[in-house]
Coordinates of C-alpha atoms in Angstrom, one line a residue:
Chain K
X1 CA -93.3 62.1 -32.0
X2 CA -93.8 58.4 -31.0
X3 CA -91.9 57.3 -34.4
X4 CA -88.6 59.3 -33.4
X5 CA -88.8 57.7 -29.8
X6 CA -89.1 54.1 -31.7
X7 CA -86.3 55.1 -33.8
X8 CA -84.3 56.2 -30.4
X9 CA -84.7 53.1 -28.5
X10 CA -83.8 51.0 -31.8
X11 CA -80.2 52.9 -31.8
X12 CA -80.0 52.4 -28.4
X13 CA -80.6 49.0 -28.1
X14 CA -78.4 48.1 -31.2
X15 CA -75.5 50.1 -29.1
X16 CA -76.3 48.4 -26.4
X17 CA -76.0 44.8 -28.8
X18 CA -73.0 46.3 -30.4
X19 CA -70.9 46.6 -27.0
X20 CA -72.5 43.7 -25.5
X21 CA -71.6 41.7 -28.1
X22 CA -68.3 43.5 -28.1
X23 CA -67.2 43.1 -24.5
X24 CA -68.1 39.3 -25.1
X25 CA -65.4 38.2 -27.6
X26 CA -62.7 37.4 -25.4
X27 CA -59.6 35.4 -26.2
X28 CA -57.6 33.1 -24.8
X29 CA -54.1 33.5 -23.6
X30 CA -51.2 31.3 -22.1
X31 CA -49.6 31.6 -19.4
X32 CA -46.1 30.0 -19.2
X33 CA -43.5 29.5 -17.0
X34 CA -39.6 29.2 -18.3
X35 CA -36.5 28.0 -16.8
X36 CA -33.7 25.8 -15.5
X37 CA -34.2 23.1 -12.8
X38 CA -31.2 21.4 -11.4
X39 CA -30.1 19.1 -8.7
X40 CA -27.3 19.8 -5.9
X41 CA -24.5 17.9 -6.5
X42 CA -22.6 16.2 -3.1
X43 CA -20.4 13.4 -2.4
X44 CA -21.7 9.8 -1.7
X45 CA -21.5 9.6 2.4
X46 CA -19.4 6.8 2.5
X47 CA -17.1 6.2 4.8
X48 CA -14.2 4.4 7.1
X49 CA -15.8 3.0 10.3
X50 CA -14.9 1.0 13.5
X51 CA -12.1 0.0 14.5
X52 CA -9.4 -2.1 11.6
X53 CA -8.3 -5.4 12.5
X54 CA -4.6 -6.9 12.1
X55 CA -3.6 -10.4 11.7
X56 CA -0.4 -9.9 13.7
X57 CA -0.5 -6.8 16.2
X58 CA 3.3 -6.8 16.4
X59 CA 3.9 -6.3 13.3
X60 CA 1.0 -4.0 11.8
X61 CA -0.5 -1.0 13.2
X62 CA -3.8 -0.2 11.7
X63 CA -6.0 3.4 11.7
X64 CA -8.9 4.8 11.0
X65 CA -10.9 7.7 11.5
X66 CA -15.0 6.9 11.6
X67 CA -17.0 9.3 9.4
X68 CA -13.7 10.1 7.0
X69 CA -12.1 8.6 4.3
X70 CA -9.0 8.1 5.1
X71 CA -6.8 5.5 7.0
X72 CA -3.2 4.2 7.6
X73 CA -1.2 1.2 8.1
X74 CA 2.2 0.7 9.2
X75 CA 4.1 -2.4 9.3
X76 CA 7.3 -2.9 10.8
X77 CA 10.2 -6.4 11.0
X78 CA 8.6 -8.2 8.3
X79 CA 10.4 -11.8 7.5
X80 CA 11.0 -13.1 4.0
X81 CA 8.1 -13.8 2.2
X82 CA 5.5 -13.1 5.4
X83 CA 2.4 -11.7 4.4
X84 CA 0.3 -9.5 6.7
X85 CA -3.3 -7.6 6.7
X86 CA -5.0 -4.8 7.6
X87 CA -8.6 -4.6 7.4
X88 CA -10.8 -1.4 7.2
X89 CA -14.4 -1.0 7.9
X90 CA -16.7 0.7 5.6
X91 CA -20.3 2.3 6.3
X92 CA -23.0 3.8 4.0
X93 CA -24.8 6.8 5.3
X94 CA -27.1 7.7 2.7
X95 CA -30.8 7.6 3.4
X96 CA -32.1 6.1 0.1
X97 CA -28.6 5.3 -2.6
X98 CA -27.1 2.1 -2.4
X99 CA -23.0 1.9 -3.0
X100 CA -20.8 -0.4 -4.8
X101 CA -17.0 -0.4 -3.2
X102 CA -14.5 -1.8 -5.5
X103 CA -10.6 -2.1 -5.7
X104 CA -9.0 0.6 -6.9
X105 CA -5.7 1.9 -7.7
X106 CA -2.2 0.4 -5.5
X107 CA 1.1 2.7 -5.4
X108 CA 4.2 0.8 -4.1
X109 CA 7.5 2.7 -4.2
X110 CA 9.6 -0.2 -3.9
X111 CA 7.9 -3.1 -5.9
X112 CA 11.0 -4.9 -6.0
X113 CA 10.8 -6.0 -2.7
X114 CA 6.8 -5.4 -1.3
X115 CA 4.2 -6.9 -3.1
X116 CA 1.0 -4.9 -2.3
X117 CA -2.5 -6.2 -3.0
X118 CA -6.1 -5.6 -1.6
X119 CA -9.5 -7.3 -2.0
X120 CA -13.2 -6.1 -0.7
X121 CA -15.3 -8.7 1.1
X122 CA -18.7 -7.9 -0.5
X123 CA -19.4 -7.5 -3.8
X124 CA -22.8 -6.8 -3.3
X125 CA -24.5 -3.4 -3.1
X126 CA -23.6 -1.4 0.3
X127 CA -27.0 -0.4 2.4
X128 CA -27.7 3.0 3.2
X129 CA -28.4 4.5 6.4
X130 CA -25.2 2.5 8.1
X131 CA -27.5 -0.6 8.0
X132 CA -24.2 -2.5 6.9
X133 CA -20.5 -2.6 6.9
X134 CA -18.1 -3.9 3.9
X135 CA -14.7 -5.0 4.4
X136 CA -11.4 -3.9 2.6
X137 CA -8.3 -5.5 3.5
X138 CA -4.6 -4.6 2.6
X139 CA -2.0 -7.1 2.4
X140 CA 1.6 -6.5 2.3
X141 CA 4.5 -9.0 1.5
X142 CA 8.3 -9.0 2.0
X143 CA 9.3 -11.1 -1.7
X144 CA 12.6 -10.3 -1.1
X145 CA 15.2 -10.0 0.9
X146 CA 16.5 -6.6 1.2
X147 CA 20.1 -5.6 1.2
X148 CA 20.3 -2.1 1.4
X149 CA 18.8 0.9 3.9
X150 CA 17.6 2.0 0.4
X151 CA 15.7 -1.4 -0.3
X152 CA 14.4 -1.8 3.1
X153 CA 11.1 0.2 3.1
X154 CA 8.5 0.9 0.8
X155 CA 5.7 3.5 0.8
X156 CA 2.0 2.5 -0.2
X157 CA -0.9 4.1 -1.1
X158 CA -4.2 1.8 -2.1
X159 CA -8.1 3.5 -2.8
X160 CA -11.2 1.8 -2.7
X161 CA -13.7 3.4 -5.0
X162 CA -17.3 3.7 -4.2
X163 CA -20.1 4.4 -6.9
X164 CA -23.6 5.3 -6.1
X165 CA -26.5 3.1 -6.9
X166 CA -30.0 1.7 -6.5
X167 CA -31.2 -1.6 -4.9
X168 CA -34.1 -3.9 -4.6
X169 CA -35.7 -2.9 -1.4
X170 CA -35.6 -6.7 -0.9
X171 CA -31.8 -6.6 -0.6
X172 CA -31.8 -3.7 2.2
X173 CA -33.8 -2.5 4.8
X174 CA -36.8 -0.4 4.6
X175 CA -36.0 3.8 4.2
X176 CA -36.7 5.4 7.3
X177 CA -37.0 9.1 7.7
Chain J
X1 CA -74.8 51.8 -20.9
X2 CA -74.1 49.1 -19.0
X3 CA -71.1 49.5 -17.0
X4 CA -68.3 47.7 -18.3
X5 CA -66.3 45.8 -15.5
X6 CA -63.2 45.5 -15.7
X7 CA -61.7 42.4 -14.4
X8 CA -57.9 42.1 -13.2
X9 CA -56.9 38.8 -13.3
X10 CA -53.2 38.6 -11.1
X11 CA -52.1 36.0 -10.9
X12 CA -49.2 36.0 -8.7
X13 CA -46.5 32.1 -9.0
X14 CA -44.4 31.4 -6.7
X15 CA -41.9 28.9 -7.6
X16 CA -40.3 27.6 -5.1
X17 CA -36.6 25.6 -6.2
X18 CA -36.0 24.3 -2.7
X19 CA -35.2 20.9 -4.3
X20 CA -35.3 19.0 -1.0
X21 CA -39.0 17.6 -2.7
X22 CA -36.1 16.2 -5.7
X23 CA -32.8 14.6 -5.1
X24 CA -29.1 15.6 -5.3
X25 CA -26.8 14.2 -8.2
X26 CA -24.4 12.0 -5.8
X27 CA -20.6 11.7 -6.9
X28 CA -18.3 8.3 -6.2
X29 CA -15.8 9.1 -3.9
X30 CA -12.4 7.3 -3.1
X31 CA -11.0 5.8 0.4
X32 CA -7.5 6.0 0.9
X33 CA -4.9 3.8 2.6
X34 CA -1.6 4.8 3.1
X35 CA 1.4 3.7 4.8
X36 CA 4.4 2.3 5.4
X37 CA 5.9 -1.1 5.6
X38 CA 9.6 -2.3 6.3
X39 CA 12.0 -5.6 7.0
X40 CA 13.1 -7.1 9.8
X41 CA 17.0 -6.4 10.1
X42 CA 18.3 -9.3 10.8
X43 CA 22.4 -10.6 10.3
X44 CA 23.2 -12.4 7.5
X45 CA 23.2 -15.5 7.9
X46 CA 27.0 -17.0 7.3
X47 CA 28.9 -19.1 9.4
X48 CA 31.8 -21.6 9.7
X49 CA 31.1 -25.2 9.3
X50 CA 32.7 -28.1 11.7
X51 CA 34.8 -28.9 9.0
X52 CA 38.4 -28.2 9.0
X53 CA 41.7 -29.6 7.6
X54 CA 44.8 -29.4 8.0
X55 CA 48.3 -29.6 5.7
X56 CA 50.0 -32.2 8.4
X57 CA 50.1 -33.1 11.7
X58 CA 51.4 -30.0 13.0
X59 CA 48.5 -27.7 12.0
X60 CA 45.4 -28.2 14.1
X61 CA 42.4 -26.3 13.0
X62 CA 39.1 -26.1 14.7
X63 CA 35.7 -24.2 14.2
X64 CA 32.3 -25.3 15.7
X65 CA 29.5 -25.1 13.3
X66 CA 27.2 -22.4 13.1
X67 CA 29.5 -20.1 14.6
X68 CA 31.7 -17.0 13.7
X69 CA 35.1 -17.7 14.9
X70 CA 37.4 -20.7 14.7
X71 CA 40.9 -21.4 16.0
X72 CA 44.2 -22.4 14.3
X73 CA 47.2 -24.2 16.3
X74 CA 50.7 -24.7 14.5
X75 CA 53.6 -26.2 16.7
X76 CA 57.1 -27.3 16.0
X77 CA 57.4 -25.9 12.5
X78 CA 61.0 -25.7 11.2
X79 CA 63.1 -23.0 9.0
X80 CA 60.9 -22.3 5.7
X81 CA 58.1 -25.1 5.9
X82 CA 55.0 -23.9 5.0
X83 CA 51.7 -25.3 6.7
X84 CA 47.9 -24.6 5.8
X85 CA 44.6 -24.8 8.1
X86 CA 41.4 -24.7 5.8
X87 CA 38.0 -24.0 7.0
X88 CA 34.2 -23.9 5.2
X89 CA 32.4 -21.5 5.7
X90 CA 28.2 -21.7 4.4
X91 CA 25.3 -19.3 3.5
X92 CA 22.2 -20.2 5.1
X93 CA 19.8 -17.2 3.6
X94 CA 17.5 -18.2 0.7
X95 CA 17.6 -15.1 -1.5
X96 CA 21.2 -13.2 -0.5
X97 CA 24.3 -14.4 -1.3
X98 CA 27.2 -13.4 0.6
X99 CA 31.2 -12.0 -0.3
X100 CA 33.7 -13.3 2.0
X101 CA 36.9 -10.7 1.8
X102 CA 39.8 -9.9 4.2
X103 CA 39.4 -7.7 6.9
X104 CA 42.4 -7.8 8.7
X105 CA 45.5 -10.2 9.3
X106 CA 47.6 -9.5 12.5
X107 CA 50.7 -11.5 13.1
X108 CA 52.3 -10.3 16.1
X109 CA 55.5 -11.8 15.3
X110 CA 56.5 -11.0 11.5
X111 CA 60.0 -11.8 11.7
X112 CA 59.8 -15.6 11.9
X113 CA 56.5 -16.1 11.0
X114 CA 54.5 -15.1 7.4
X115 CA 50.8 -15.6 7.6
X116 CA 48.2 -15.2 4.5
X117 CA 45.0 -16.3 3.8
X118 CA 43.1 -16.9 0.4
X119 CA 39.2 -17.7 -0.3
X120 CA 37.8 -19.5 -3.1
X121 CA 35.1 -18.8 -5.3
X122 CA 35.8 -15.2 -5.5
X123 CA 34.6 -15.0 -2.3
X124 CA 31.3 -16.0 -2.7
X125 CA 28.9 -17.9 -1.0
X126 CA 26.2 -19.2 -2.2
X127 CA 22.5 -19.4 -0.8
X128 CA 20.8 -22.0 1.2
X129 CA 24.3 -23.7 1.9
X130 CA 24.1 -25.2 -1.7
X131 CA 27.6 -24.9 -1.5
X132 CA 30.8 -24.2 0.4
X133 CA 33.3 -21.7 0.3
X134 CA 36.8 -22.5 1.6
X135 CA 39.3 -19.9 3.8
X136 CA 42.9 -21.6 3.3
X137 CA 45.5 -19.6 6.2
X138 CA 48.8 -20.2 5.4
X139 CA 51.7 -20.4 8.0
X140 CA 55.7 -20.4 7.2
X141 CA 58.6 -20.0 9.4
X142 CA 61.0 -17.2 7.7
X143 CA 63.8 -17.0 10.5
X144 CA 64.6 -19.6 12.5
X145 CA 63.9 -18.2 16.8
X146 CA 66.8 -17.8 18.7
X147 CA 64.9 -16.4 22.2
X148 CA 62.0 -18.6 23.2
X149 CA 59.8 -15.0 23.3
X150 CA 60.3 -15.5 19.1
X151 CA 59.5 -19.0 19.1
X152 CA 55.6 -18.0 18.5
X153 CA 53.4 -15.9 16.8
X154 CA 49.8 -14.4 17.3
X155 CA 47.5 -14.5 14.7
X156 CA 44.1 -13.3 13.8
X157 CA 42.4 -12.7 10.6
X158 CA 39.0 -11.2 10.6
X159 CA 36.7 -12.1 7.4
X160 CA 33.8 -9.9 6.0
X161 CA 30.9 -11.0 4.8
X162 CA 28.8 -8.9 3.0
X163 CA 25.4 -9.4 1.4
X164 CA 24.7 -9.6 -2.0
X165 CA 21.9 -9.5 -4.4
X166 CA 22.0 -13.4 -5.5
X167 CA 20.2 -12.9 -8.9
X168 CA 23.3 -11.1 -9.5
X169 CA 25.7 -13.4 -8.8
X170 CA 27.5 -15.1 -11.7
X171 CA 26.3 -18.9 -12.2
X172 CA 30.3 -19.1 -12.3
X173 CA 30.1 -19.4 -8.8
X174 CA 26.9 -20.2 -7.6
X175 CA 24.5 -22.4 -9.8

């Protein structure tokens, strides 16, 4: 009677081992994550500011609207071989990207006659955060005398390009939020 | 039997793609310009020169320079002589030439009196007064007057002078 009770309790315990032992193998697993991350995609935020300057009031009329990118110029009884300007003012608002504004491309419908060039002041990086201003100036010169209502006018189109970049925090003040 | 607990792990992500922790791709943009511009209009810039001649003593011909009209005076002419006045006239624009042609030519008294005009060098006249160009009027007495009211004519000729491109003008007649 006591040996089949041994005999018991050895089973048991060995089931006991066996599931124990079981229930303790336990493997590893990964848990992962797939996907696509991207980044928005927006214009640089810069911009015509101010108010343009002229170098001779009676002859030029210069526009600009702040916060676009736009702007006009008209000029009117230009003599032979007198140049004039318009000058534009240009603002950064980005909190933390720098900008480079360069020439860009000049249309003149009557080349003949107009010569059409522009220039930017600054050739270093823009500051964000309308820390600074950079200059572009127009200029527009009669070459020749015109004969003809046909020969008299011309209409112009110049753009300024501005590219996105990084700079020394030496060159620009610090980012505030 | 020991109780066998069961364990549910959840595990629950949240991912969150508010990229405002990261930074948007920023594009170059263009600034624009446009406009107009235009010329003064302004008259060109031809005119008779104080210098006049005449063919004899009977002709006087006058012109002030820098001005647009001049004057011609004939007296005492006799059956079928022939007189001349000549003026200059000069281009003071640096980069249009000018064409001188005939307007008009009244002669209020065409029965004694025959009146023409010529203009050398074509016509032209060249720029920054490099060079002169001469407006010959000729005079002759066809009928000799018998009232005093046909003893004297009237006479006006108008000259045009339009602009030209100089570049195109002919080293011919302005070089």
């Amino acid at each position: 009677m006591q040996t089949k009770n041994s005999i018991k309790l050895v089973i048991i315990l060995s089931l006991v081992l066996f599931l124990g032992v079981g229930y303790a193998v336990v493997n590893s697993i990964s848990l992962s994550v797939t996907g696509n991350v991207g980044a928005g995609s927006e214009n640089l935020k810069v911009h015509f500011t101010g108010t343009p300057k002229v170098s001779n009031a009676s002859k030029v009329t210069a526009t600009s609207t702040a916060g676009t990118l736009t702007a006009n110029v008209t000029v009117n009884n230009l003599a032979l071989n007198e140049t004039v300007t318009a000058t534009y003012y240009v603002t950064n608002n980005e909190k933390d990207v720098g900008a480079f504004i360069t020439k860009d491309a000049i249309t003149n419908s009557n080349p003949d006659y107009y010569e059409i060039t522009t220039s930017v002041k600054e050739s270093s990086v823009l500051c964000p955060q309308n820390a600074f201003t950079n200059e572009v100036t127009v200029s527009i010169k009669l070459k020749k005398t015109p004969i003809t209502t046909a020969d008299n006018s011309a209409n112009i189109s110049v753009k300024f390009n501005a590219e996105p970049t990084t700079y020394r925090t030496t060159d620009c003040p610090a980012y505030t939020q | 039997m020991k109780k066998r607990s069961n364990y549910l792990l959840v595990i629950l992500l949240a991912l969150s793609f508010l990229l405002g922790v990261g930074y948007a791709v920023v594009n170059s943009i263009s600034l624009t310009v446009t406009g107009t511009a235009s010329a003064v209009t302004e008259d060109l810039d031809v005119y008779f020169t104080s210098t006049t001649s005449g063919s004899n003593a009977k002709v006087t011909a006058n012109a002030v320079a820098g001005s647009l009209t001049a004057s011609i005076n004939v007296s005492d002419l006799t059956l079928n002589e022939t007189v001349t006045a000549t003026y200059n006239v000069e281009n003071n624009e640096t980069d249009v030439a000018a064409l001188l042609s005939q307007e008009s030519l009244t002669n209020s008294n065409t029965e004694h009196f025959t009146v023409s005009a010529t203009i050398d060098n074509s016509g032209y006249v060249c720029t920054n007064k490099s060079k002169t160009t001469k407006v010959t009027v000729t005079v002759k007495m066809i009928k000799t007057p018998v009232e005093s009211s046909d003893s004297s004519a009237n006479i006006t000729l108008k000259l045009k002078a339009e602009p030209k491109d100089a570049t195109t003008v002919s080293s011919t007649y302005c070089s």
